[in-house]
Short mmCIF file of C-alpha atoms (C1' of nucleotides) in Angstrom, two decimals:
data_model
loop_
_atom_site.label_atom_id
_atom_site.label_comp_id
_atom_site.label_asym_id
_atom_site.label_seq_id
_atom_site.Cartn_x
_atom_site.Cartn_y
_atom_site.Cartn_z
CA MET A 24 58.18 -50.66 -27.46
CA THR A 25 56.68 -47.57 -29.07
CA ASP A 26 56.72 -45.96 -25.63
CA THR A 27 60.34 -44.94 -26.12
CA LYS A 28 59.46 -43.21 -29.36
CA GLU A 29 56.88 -41.15 -27.50
CA LYS A 30 59.34 -40.29 -24.74
CA ILE A 31 61.90 -39.16 -27.30
CA LEU A 32 59.36 -36.86 -28.92
CA MET A 33 58.31 -35.22 -25.65
CA THR A 34 61.83 -34.94 -24.30
CA ALA A 35 63.00 -33.35 -27.54
CA LEU A 36 60.06 -30.96 -27.50
CA HIS A 37 60.88 -29.84 -23.96
CA LEU A 38 64.51 -29.24 -24.90
CA PHE A 39 63.70 -27.53 -28.22
CA ALA A 40 61.32 -25.21 -26.35
CA ARG A 41 64.03 -24.11 -23.95
CA GLU A 42 67.19 -24.09 -26.05
CA GLY A 43 66.05 -23.96 -29.64
CA TYR A 44 66.38 -26.71 -32.25
CA GLU A 45 70.03 -26.13 -33.19
CA ALA A 46 71.24 -25.79 -29.62
CA VAL A 47 69.87 -29.20 -28.66
CA SER A 48 72.09 -32.15 -29.53
CA VAL A 49 70.98 -35.68 -30.20
CA SER A 50 73.19 -36.85 -27.34
CA MET A 51 71.38 -34.44 -25.03
CA ILE A 52 68.00 -35.92 -25.86
CA ALA A 53 69.29 -39.46 -25.45
CA ALA A 54 71.06 -38.68 -22.17
CA GLU A 55 67.85 -37.21 -20.76
CA LEU A 56 66.21 -40.57 -21.39
CA GLY A 57 69.13 -42.66 -20.14
CA ILE A 58 69.82 -44.25 -23.52
CA THR A 59 72.60 -43.84 -26.06
CA LYS A 60 72.12 -41.69 -29.13
CA GLY A 61 72.46 -44.75 -31.34
CA ALA A 62 69.20 -46.10 -29.94
CA LEU A 63 67.48 -42.89 -30.94
CA TYR A 64 68.07 -43.67 -34.60
CA LYS A 65 66.02 -46.86 -34.26
CA HIS A 66 62.94 -44.66 -33.83
CA TYR A 67 63.63 -41.57 -35.95
CA LYS A 68 65.69 -41.44 -39.10
CA ASN A 69 67.42 -38.24 -38.01
CA LYS A 70 67.15 -35.18 -35.78
CA ARG A 71 64.97 -33.27 -38.23
CA ASP A 72 62.56 -36.20 -38.29
CA ILE A 73 61.82 -35.64 -34.60
CA PHE A 74 61.09 -31.99 -35.23
CA ASP A 75 58.81 -32.80 -38.16
CA SER A 76 56.94 -35.38 -36.09
CA ILE A 77 56.29 -32.72 -33.46
CA VAL A 78 54.89 -30.28 -36.02
CA GLU A 79 52.77 -32.98 -37.58
CA ARG A 80 51.29 -33.92 -34.23
CA MET A 81 50.43 -30.29 -33.49
CA TYR A 82 48.47 -30.17 -36.73
CA ARG A 83 46.52 -33.26 -35.65
CA ILE A 84 45.79 -31.92 -32.18
CA ASP A 85 44.70 -28.55 -33.52
CA ALA A 86 42.31 -30.06 -36.04
CA GLN A 87 40.83 -32.27 -33.36
CA ARG A 88 40.38 -29.38 -30.93
CA SER A 89 38.64 -27.03 -33.32
CA GLN A 90 36.25 -29.87 -34.04
CA GLU A 91 35.36 -30.25 -30.37
CA TYR A 92 34.37 -26.61 -30.01
CA GLU A 93 31.41 -25.18 -31.86
CA VAL A 94 33.48 -22.49 -33.54
CA PRO A 95 34.33 -22.19 -37.25
CA GLN A 96 37.28 -24.34 -38.21
CA GLU A 97 37.98 -22.98 -41.68
CA LYS A 98 38.41 -19.67 -43.45
CA TYR A 99 35.31 -17.58 -44.01
CA GLU A 100 35.53 -18.03 -47.79
CA THR A 101 35.34 -21.81 -47.66
CA ARG A 102 32.41 -22.16 -45.25
CA PRO A 103 30.74 -18.78 -44.60
CA GLU A 104 27.60 -20.44 -43.21
CA SER A 105 29.56 -21.72 -40.21
CA TYR A 106 30.10 -18.10 -39.16
CA GLU A 107 26.43 -17.22 -39.05
CA SER A 108 25.44 -18.28 -35.57
CA VAL A 109 28.55 -17.73 -33.44
CA SER A 110 27.52 -16.52 -30.01
CA MET A 111 29.43 -14.27 -27.63
CA ASP A 112 29.38 -17.01 -25.03
CA SER A 113 31.00 -19.59 -27.27
CA ILE A 114 33.69 -17.07 -28.22
CA GLN A 115 34.45 -16.35 -24.60
CA ASN A 116 34.37 -20.01 -23.71
CA TYR A 117 36.68 -20.99 -26.57
CA THR A 118 39.09 -18.15 -25.84
CA MET A 119 39.54 -19.06 -22.18
CA SER A 120 39.99 -22.67 -23.14
CA GLN A 121 42.60 -21.72 -25.71
CA PHE A 122 44.44 -19.69 -23.08
CA ILE A 123 44.73 -22.70 -20.80
CA PHE A 124 45.71 -24.79 -23.78
CA TRP A 125 48.58 -22.57 -24.92
CA THR A 126 49.88 -21.86 -21.42
CA GLU A 127 49.36 -25.09 -19.48
CA ASP A 128 48.99 -28.02 -21.84
CA ASP A 129 52.25 -29.92 -21.80
CA PHE A 130 52.44 -30.32 -25.55
CA ALA A 131 50.90 -27.07 -26.74
CA SER A 132 52.77 -24.73 -24.39
CA HIS A 133 56.11 -26.23 -25.30
CA PHE A 134 55.24 -26.31 -28.97
CA ARG A 135 54.42 -22.62 -28.83
CA LYS A 136 57.75 -21.85 -27.18
CA MET A 137 59.62 -23.96 -29.70
CA LEU A 138 57.92 -22.16 -32.58
CA THR A 139 58.70 -18.84 -30.94
CA LEU A 140 62.38 -19.76 -31.07
CA GLU A 141 62.28 -20.93 -34.69
CA GLN A 142 60.14 -18.17 -36.19
CA TYR A 143 62.99 -16.13 -37.67
CA ARG A 144 64.95 -19.03 -39.15
CA ASN A 145 63.04 -19.32 -42.40
CA ALA A 146 59.79 -18.38 -44.11
CA GLU A 147 58.10 -21.69 -43.37
CA MET A 148 58.58 -21.39 -39.61
CA ALA A 149 57.57 -17.72 -39.66
CA GLU A 150 54.35 -18.59 -41.45
CA LEU A 151 53.59 -21.44 -39.08
CA TYR A 152 54.16 -19.29 -36.01
CA HIS A 153 52.08 -16.40 -37.28
CA ASN A 154 49.24 -18.59 -38.51
CA CYS A 155 49.00 -20.40 -35.18
CA ILE A 156 49.65 -17.66 -32.70
CA VAL A 157 49.98 -14.14 -34.06
CA SER A 158 48.22 -12.76 -37.12
CA GLY A 159 46.28 -15.96 -37.90
CA PRO A 160 43.91 -15.59 -34.94
CA VAL A 161 43.48 -11.90 -35.79
CA TRP A 162 42.16 -12.70 -39.30
CA TYR A 163 40.00 -15.40 -37.76
CA MET A 164 38.43 -13.07 -35.21
CA GLU A 165 38.02 -10.39 -37.86
CA ASP A 166 35.79 -12.71 -39.91
CA ILE A 167 33.77 -13.65 -36.85
CA PHE A 168 33.30 -10.07 -35.72
CA ARG A 169 32.34 -8.88 -39.21
CA GLU A 170 29.57 -11.43 -39.25
CA MET A 171 28.54 -10.50 -35.70
CA ILE A 172 28.22 -6.86 -36.68
CA LYS A 173 26.15 -7.87 -39.71
CA ASN A 174 23.89 -9.91 -37.44
CA GLY A 175 23.52 -7.07 -34.98
CA VAL A 176 25.24 -8.92 -32.15
CA LEU A 177 27.97 -6.26 -32.06
CA LYS A 178 27.75 -2.51 -32.55
CA GLU A 179 28.92 -1.02 -35.81
CA ALA A 180 32.74 -0.89 -35.89
CA ASP A 181 35.80 -1.78 -37.95
CA PRO A 182 36.03 -5.59 -37.57
CA LYS A 183 39.81 -5.63 -37.97
CA GLN A 184 40.21 -3.11 -35.20
CA LEU A 185 37.89 -5.15 -33.02
CA ALA A 186 39.90 -8.27 -33.77
CA VAL A 187 43.15 -6.61 -32.69
CA GLU A 188 41.52 -5.18 -29.58
CA PHE A 189 40.14 -8.60 -28.66
CA TYR A 190 43.08 -10.82 -29.48
CA ALA A 191 45.98 -8.59 -28.38
CA PRO A 192 45.40 -9.07 -24.62
CA PHE A 193 45.23 -12.81 -25.20
CA TYR A 194 48.57 -12.79 -26.96
CA LEU A 195 50.22 -10.51 -24.42
CA LEU A 196 48.98 -12.43 -21.40
CA VAL A 197 49.98 -15.79 -22.87
CA ASN A 198 53.52 -14.45 -23.11
CA CYS A 199 53.31 -12.89 -19.65
CA SER A 200 52.42 -16.26 -18.21
CA ASP A 201 55.70 -17.69 -19.49
CA LEU A 202 57.63 -15.87 -16.80
CA SER A 203 55.67 -16.59 -13.64
CA LYS A 204 54.49 -19.82 -12.12
CA ASP A 205 51.15 -18.31 -11.12
CA LYS A 206 49.30 -18.31 -14.41
CA GLY A 207 45.99 -17.75 -12.63
CA GLN A 208 46.39 -14.01 -12.24
CA TRP A 209 46.96 -13.60 -15.98
CA MET A 210 43.91 -15.72 -16.70
CA GLU A 211 41.76 -13.55 -14.46
CA LEU A 212 43.16 -10.47 -16.15
CA LEU A 213 42.20 -11.96 -19.51
CA ARG A 214 38.69 -12.69 -18.27
CA SER A 215 38.32 -9.05 -17.19
CA GLN A 216 39.54 -7.89 -20.57
CA ILE A 217 37.05 -10.03 -22.42
CA GLU A 218 34.17 -8.94 -20.22
CA CYS A 219 35.14 -5.32 -20.73
CA PHE A 220 35.29 -5.92 -24.47
CA MET A 221 31.87 -7.55 -24.52
CA GLN A 222 30.32 -4.81 -22.43
CA CYS A 223 31.84 -2.14 -24.61
CA HIS A 224 30.94 -3.54 -28.04
CA ALA A 225 27.89 -5.74 -27.61
CA ALA A 226 24.75 -4.30 -29.15
CA GLY A 227 22.37 -3.18 -26.40
CA HIS A 228 19.38 -5.14 -27.70
CA LEU A 229 19.05 -8.78 -28.69
CA ARG A 230 17.82 -9.62 -32.14
CA LYS A 231 15.92 -12.81 -32.80
CA ASP A 232 16.37 -14.68 -36.09
CA MET B 6 90.72 0.32 -36.59
CA THR B 7 87.76 0.05 -34.20
CA ASP B 8 85.49 -0.04 -37.25
CA THR B 9 85.97 -3.78 -37.55
CA LYS B 10 84.88 -4.24 -33.95
CA GLU B 11 81.67 -2.40 -34.73
CA LYS B 12 81.05 -4.46 -37.85
CA ILE B 13 81.53 -7.67 -35.87
CA LEU B 14 78.97 -6.54 -33.31
CA MET B 15 76.32 -5.66 -35.88
CA THR B 16 76.93 -8.73 -38.02
CA ALA B 17 76.70 -10.96 -34.98
CA LEU B 18 73.51 -9.23 -33.87
CA HIS B 19 71.89 -9.80 -37.26
CA LEU B 20 72.83 -13.47 -37.19
CA PHE B 21 71.84 -13.97 -33.54
CA ALA B 22 68.45 -12.41 -34.32
CA ARG B 23 67.78 -14.88 -37.13
CA GLU B 24 69.37 -18.11 -35.92
CA GLY B 25 69.76 -17.74 -32.19
CA TYR B 26 73.00 -17.43 -30.25
CA GLU B 27 73.96 -21.12 -30.18
CA ALA B 28 73.18 -21.72 -33.84
CA VAL B 29 75.56 -18.99 -34.98
CA SER B 30 79.21 -20.00 -35.21
CA VAL B 31 82.20 -17.73 -34.86
CA SER B 32 83.31 -18.79 -38.34
CA MET B 33 79.93 -17.69 -39.70
CA ILE B 34 80.33 -14.19 -38.28
CA ALA B 35 83.90 -13.92 -39.57
CA ALA B 36 82.98 -15.23 -43.03
CA GLU B 37 80.19 -12.67 -43.32
CA LEU B 38 82.84 -9.98 -42.84
CA GLY B 39 85.42 -11.59 -45.12
CA ILE B 40 87.93 -12.17 -42.33
CA THR B 41 89.13 -15.29 -40.55
CA LYS B 42 87.77 -16.24 -37.16
CA GLY B 43 91.20 -15.77 -35.64
CA ALA B 44 90.99 -12.03 -36.36
CA LEU B 45 87.74 -11.89 -34.45
CA TYR B 46 89.52 -12.77 -31.21
CA LYS B 47 91.64 -9.62 -31.54
CA HIS B 48 88.48 -7.61 -30.82
CA TYR B 49 86.45 -9.81 -28.47
CA LYS B 50 87.81 -12.27 -25.98
CA ASN B 51 85.22 -14.90 -26.93
CA LYS B 52 81.80 -15.44 -28.47
CA ARG B 53 79.93 -14.65 -25.27
CA ASP B 54 81.79 -11.33 -25.08
CA ILE B 55 80.13 -10.24 -28.33
CA PHE B 56 76.71 -11.10 -26.94
CA ASP B 57 77.41 -9.23 -23.70
CA SER B 58 78.58 -6.18 -25.61
CA ILE B 59 75.30 -6.18 -27.52
CA VAL B 60 73.25 -6.32 -24.32
CA GLU B 61 75.36 -3.61 -22.74
CA ARG B 62 74.86 -1.32 -25.71
CA MET B 63 71.10 -1.84 -25.59
CA TYR B 64 71.12 -0.66 -21.98
CA ARG B 65 73.00 2.48 -23.04
CA ILE B 66 70.67 3.23 -25.94
CA ASP B 67 67.57 2.66 -23.82
CA ALA B 68 68.75 4.99 -21.07
CA GLN B 69 69.58 7.64 -23.64
CA ARG B 70 66.20 7.34 -25.36
CA SER B 71 64.06 7.61 -22.25
CA GLN B 72 66.01 10.75 -21.42
CA GLU B 73 65.14 12.32 -24.78
CA TYR B 74 61.42 11.88 -24.26
CA GLU B 75 59.57 13.68 -21.51
CA VAL B 76 58.27 10.46 -19.97
CA PRO B 77 59.20 8.94 -16.61
CA GLN B 78 62.40 6.94 -16.77
CA GLU B 79 62.27 5.20 -13.45
CA LYS B 80 59.88 3.23 -11.32
CA TYR B 81 57.05 5.11 -9.65
CA GLU B 82 58.47 4.44 -6.18
CA THR B 83 61.80 6.09 -6.90
CA ARG B 84 60.51 9.33 -8.50
CA PRO B 85 56.72 9.60 -8.15
CA GLU B 86 56.77 13.33 -8.95
CA SER B 87 57.85 12.60 -12.52
CA TYR B 88 54.51 10.85 -13.04
CA GLU B 89 52.43 13.85 -12.07
CA SER B 90 52.20 15.77 -15.31
CA VAL B 91 52.21 13.11 -18.03
CA SER B 92 49.90 14.14 -20.84
CA MET B 93 47.93 11.95 -23.22
CA ASP B 94 49.74 13.50 -26.14
CA SER B 95 53.19 12.66 -24.84
CA ILE B 96 52.08 9.09 -24.18
CA GLN B 97 50.78 8.72 -27.70
CA ASN B 98 53.83 10.38 -29.15
CA TYR B 99 56.23 8.19 -27.18
CA THR B 100 54.30 5.02 -27.99
CA MET B 101 54.37 5.57 -31.75
CA SER B 102 58.04 6.43 -31.56
CA GLN B 103 58.70 3.25 -29.59
CA PHE B 104 56.85 1.23 -32.22
CA ILE B 105 59.09 2.53 -34.98
CA PHE B 106 62.07 1.96 -32.74
CA TRP B 107 61.34 -1.71 -31.99
CA THR B 108 60.25 -2.56 -35.55
CA GLU B 109 62.52 -0.50 -37.80
CA ASP B 110 65.64 0.60 -35.95
CA ASP B 111 68.46 -1.60 -37.13
CA PHE B 112 69.84 -2.26 -33.67
CA ALA B 113 66.65 -2.35 -31.60
CA SER B 114 64.59 -4.54 -33.93
CA HIS B 115 67.33 -7.13 -34.17
CA PHE B 116 68.02 -6.95 -30.46
CA ARG B 117 64.35 -7.63 -29.77
CA LYS B 118 64.39 -10.66 -32.05
CA MET B 119 67.57 -11.94 -30.48
CA LEU B 120 66.10 -11.60 -27.01
CA THR B 121 62.93 -13.33 -28.20
CA LEU B 122 65.07 -16.32 -29.17
CA GLU B 123 67.00 -16.40 -25.89
CA GLN B 124 64.14 -15.78 -23.46
CA TYR B 125 63.63 -19.39 -22.41
CA ARG B 126 67.29 -20.31 -21.98
CA ASN B 127 67.72 -19.00 -18.45
CA ALA B 128 66.18 -16.73 -15.84
CA GLU B 129 68.42 -13.78 -16.68
CA MET B 130 67.37 -13.71 -20.33
CA ALA B 131 63.73 -14.22 -19.41
CA GLU B 132 63.83 -11.27 -17.04
CA LEU B 133 65.57 -9.07 -19.59
CA TYR B 134 63.05 -9.91 -22.29
CA HIS B 135 60.04 -9.37 -20.07
CA ASN B 136 61.37 -6.15 -18.56
CA CYS B 137 62.08 -4.66 -21.96
CA ILE B 138 59.19 -5.90 -24.03
CA VAL B 139 56.46 -7.80 -22.22
CA SER B 140 55.37 -7.26 -18.63
CA GLY B 141 57.80 -4.40 -17.96
CA PRO B 142 55.92 -1.90 -20.10
CA VAL B 143 52.65 -3.09 -18.56
CA TRP B 144 53.79 -2.18 -15.03
CA TYR B 145 55.11 1.07 -16.40
CA MET B 146 51.83 2.03 -18.05
CA GLU B 147 49.92 0.92 -14.98
CA ASP B 148 51.77 3.48 -12.86
CA ILE B 149 51.15 6.20 -15.42
CA PHE B 150 47.47 5.43 -15.78
CA ARG B 151 46.95 5.25 -12.01
CA GLU B 152 48.32 8.75 -11.71
CA MET B 153 46.23 9.92 -14.68
CA ILE B 154 43.08 8.64 -13.04
CA LYS B 155 44.04 10.36 -9.81
CA ASN B 156 44.54 13.60 -11.75
CA GLY B 157 41.23 13.26 -13.53
CA VAL B 158 42.79 12.89 -16.96
CA LEU B 159 41.29 9.43 -17.30
CA LYS B 160 37.95 8.07 -16.15
CA GLU B 161 37.79 5.88 -13.07
CA ALA B 162 39.01 2.34 -13.94
CA ASP B 163 41.38 -0.43 -12.89
CA PRO B 164 44.81 0.91 -13.93
CA LYS B 165 46.23 -2.55 -14.51
CA GLN B 166 43.40 -3.45 -16.83
CA LEU B 167 43.90 -0.18 -18.67
CA ALA B 168 47.61 -0.92 -18.99
CA VAL B 169 46.95 -4.31 -20.55
CA GLU B 170 44.32 -2.88 -22.86
CA PHE B 171 46.71 -0.14 -23.96
CA TYR B 172 49.94 -2.08 -24.30
CA ALA B 173 48.63 -5.38 -25.69
CA PRO B 174 47.94 -4.03 -29.21
CA PHE B 175 51.40 -2.52 -29.25
CA TYR B 176 52.98 -5.85 -28.40
CA LEU B 177 50.84 -7.81 -30.85
CA LEU B 178 51.41 -5.41 -33.75
CA VAL B 179 55.15 -5.27 -33.18
CA ASN B 180 55.20 -9.02 -33.61
CA CYS B 181 52.85 -8.86 -36.59
CA SER B 182 55.25 -6.49 -38.31
CA ASP B 183 57.98 -9.12 -38.15
CA LEU B 184 56.33 -11.12 -40.91
CA SER B 185 55.51 -8.52 -43.55
CA LYS B 186 57.66 -5.93 -45.23
CA ASP B 187 54.92 -3.32 -45.09
CA LYS B 188 55.09 -2.21 -41.48
CA GLY B 189 53.01 0.88 -42.25
CA GLN B 190 49.66 -0.89 -42.09
CA TRP B 191 50.42 -2.19 -38.61
CA MET B 192 51.47 1.25 -37.50
CA GLU B 193 48.21 2.74 -38.72
CA LEU B 194 46.32 0.00 -36.96
CA LEU B 195 48.18 0.86 -33.76
CA ARG B 196 47.33 4.53 -34.20
CA SER B 197 43.65 3.64 -34.52
CA GLN B 198 43.84 1.50 -31.40
CA ILE B 199 45.40 4.28 -29.38
CA GLU B 200 42.89 6.83 -30.58
CA CYS B 201 40.05 4.48 -29.73
CA PHE B 202 41.58 3.93 -26.30
CA MET B 203 41.91 7.66 -25.67
CA GLN B 204 38.38 8.36 -26.81
CA CYS B 205 37.03 5.57 -24.66
CA HIS B 206 38.84 6.34 -21.41
CA ALA B 207 39.69 10.05 -21.43
CA ALA B 208 37.69 12.06 -18.93
CA GLY B 209 35.23 14.24 -20.79
CA HIS B 210 36.22 17.47 -19.07
CA LEU B 211 39.64 19.07 -18.59
CA ARG B 212 40.78 19.85 -15.09
CA LYS B 213 43.13 22.73 -14.42
CA ASP B 214 45.74 22.52 -11.68
"C1'" DA C 8 64.40 -75.30 -30.76
"C1'" DA C 9 65.36 -72.33 -34.43
"C1'" DT C 10 64.62 -67.99 -36.39
"C1'" DA C 11 63.55 -63.20 -37.15
"C1'" DC C 12 63.44 -58.96 -35.51
"C1'" DA C 13 62.95 -54.93 -32.49
"C1'" DA C 14 65.70 -52.22 -29.40
"C1'" DG C 15 69.64 -51.41 -27.28
"C1'" DT C 16 75.18 -50.63 -26.83
"C1'" DA C 17 79.86 -49.00 -27.99
"C1'" DA C 18 82.78 -47.26 -31.18
"C1'" DA C 19 83.99 -45.01 -35.06
"C1'" DC C 20 83.17 -41.64 -39.05
"C1'" DG C 21 84.09 -37.02 -41.13
"C1'" DG C 22 82.97 -32.43 -39.92
"C1'" DT C 23 82.46 -28.34 -37.32
"C1'" DC C 24 82.68 -26.10 -32.94
"C1'" DG C 25 85.14 -22.29 -29.92
"C1'" DT C 26 89.64 -21.16 -28.85
"C1'" DT C 27 94.76 -20.81 -28.99
"C1'" DT C 28 99.05 -20.57 -31.15
"C1'" DA C 29 102.75 -19.02 -34.19
"C1'" DC C 30 103.67 -16.18 -37.61
"C1'" DC C 31 103.19 -12.06 -40.69
"C1'" DT C 32 102.73 -7.49 -41.94
"C1'" DA C 33 101.98 -2.16 -41.70
"C1'" DC C 34 102.82 1.72 -39.18
"C1'" DG C 35 103.41 5.52 -35.54
"C1'" DG C 36 106.52 7.26 -32.11
"C1'" DA C 37 111.19 7.19 -29.74
"C1'" DT D 19 116.17 3.27 -37.79
"C1'" DC D 20 114.50 0.43 -34.58
"C1'" DC D 21 110.74 -1.32 -31.93
"C1'" DG D 22 106.17 -2.18 -30.12
"C1'" DT D 23 101.90 -3.02 -31.29
"C1'" DA D 24 97.30 -3.41 -33.68
"C1'" DG D 25 95.14 -6.33 -36.86
"C1'" DG D 26 95.41 -9.86 -39.80
"C1'" DT D 27 96.43 -15.13 -41.56
"C1'" DA D 28 96.79 -20.24 -41.39
"C1'" DA D 29 96.94 -24.12 -38.81
"C1'" DA D 30 96.25 -26.79 -35.04
"C1'" DC D 31 93.83 -28.09 -30.57
"C1'" DG D 32 90.48 -31.09 -28.06
"C1'" DA D 33 85.63 -31.45 -27.79
"C1'" DC D 34 81.38 -32.31 -29.59
"C1'" DC D 35 78.28 -32.61 -33.66
"C1'" DG D 36 74.86 -35.82 -36.43
"C1'" DT D 37 75.09 -40.19 -38.34
"C1'" DT D 38 76.50 -45.04 -39.39
"C1'" DT D 39 78.27 -49.42 -38.33
"C1'" DA D 40 78.93 -53.85 -36.06
"C1'" DC D 41 77.49 -56.26 -32.47
"C1'" DT D 42 74.47 -57.89 -28.47
"C1'" DT D 43 70.47 -58.75 -26.40
"C1'" DG D 44 65.45 -60.07 -25.22
"C1'" DT D 45 61.30 -61.67 -27.08
"C1'" DA D 46 57.70 -63.43 -30.22
"C1'" DT D 47 56.64 -66.47 -33.94
"C1'" DT D 48 57.14 -70.50 -36.55
#
DNA sequence: AATACAAGTAAACGGTCGTTTACCTACGGA
DNA sequence: TCCGTAGGTAAACGACCGTTTACTTGTATT
C-alpha cells in the first residue's frame, strides 16, 4: 500500500519540523508509525530520500497554488505583462490566504519550520528558505509595487521600501503565530496592517485604462 | 588555563548556530580546537552544560546592554516611570545599535541563530526565542509607543499596530542579513524604514512638559 | 495451485554518540 | 623535595545511528 509511504513522509515532516533533520532518527519515524525501521527502507532508499521527497512536494504544491491565484507566478523579467493588471484587492486576498497557508496548512506550516531549522546548514538550504519565506517575497512584492506605481495605483515611492514595509509584518506575524495556539489574533493584526498600508500608499484617485 | 574553557564555549556556539545542538557532536567541538573530547569534560560536566553556559552568558550580556542605553529595561508594570521620557532619537539610536548587535556581534548573532534552530524543540526554547527576538520586542515597543502617544510625541493610533509596523522591518531585515555578506544595504533599508515611520507617525508639534 | 512480489519483521553490520576511566605530565605552594 | 591538582591523552563503555540482510507473510496474477 502506498498509504504507508505517505504516512512516513508526513510523520517525518512533523518530526523534522520540531527536532531538525539530524536530530530525528529513522527508528523514531518508524516507531511513530508502529513499524520497524527496516520496513521504512521498502519505501525510501534512505533518510535523505525522505527529506528530498518533502522538498519536491513543496515545489509541486507551490506551483499549483500560484496558478490558482491570479497573481504573477514568475519573475518580472520573464513575463512582465503578467504584472500589468494586479489589483490591490487580489494582493490583499492572496496575502491573507498565504498567511493561513504558512501558519495552518499541515504540510506548509511544518515545511516552513523544517526549513527554518535547516537554513544555516548549507547554501542550498539557505537559498531555499530565503526564496520561499524571507527575501524572495520581498523581491516579488517590489516588482509588483513598481508596476503599481507606474500605473498610478500607488503613490510615488521607493518600491523596495514599500515591499519591506508590506511584507515585514507578514513575516513577523507568521513567526509570532508559531508560539500561540490562537492564530486568529495575529491574522487580524495582519489585516489591520495591510489596510493601514493600503490607506497610506494608495493613490487618491482611480485611473481607468 | 580558563582560556580553553572560553574557546570551547565559542566554538560550540558557532557549531550550534550552523548545525543545531543535536547535530553537533562533542568530538566535533574538540577536534575544532585540536584537543581530545576527554579534555572537554575537564571544563564542562557534559554537552548540555556548554549549551546552558551559553544561554546564561546571553542573559548577562543582555542585562548589561540594556543598562548602557537609556531605554527602559523592565516591563511597563514594574517601572512605568522609566517609560515617561523616552525620545524618538533614543529609540532610533537603540534600534540601529540592536541591529548591528544581532547581525554582526560574534556572540549575539550566533546565539540568535542557535536559538532559531532550537525554538521548536520545547516550550522553554520557544519562550526564550520569542522573548528575545520575536514577540518580546513587540510588547516592549507597544508599551513605549502607548506612552509616547499619551505624551503627545506620537499621533493618536493603536500602539500595538504601531509596534508591529515598527519592529517587523527590523525582524525581517535581521533575517535577510543572514544570507548575504553585505549587511550594510539591509541596515540602510532599516534606517529608511525607521525614518519613514517617524515622519508618518510623529506628532507635528512639540509639547513641552 | 503455483508463482511473483510487495510489505513487513528481526537481527546484524560497522560507525559514531556522550560519557567515564586510567594514566600522564607540568607546575605552584608547603 | 614532595604533593596536590589542573589540564591533557588514549581507550573503553553501552547505547544508538543509518543501512543491509535473510526471512516471513499476505495477496494478486497466471
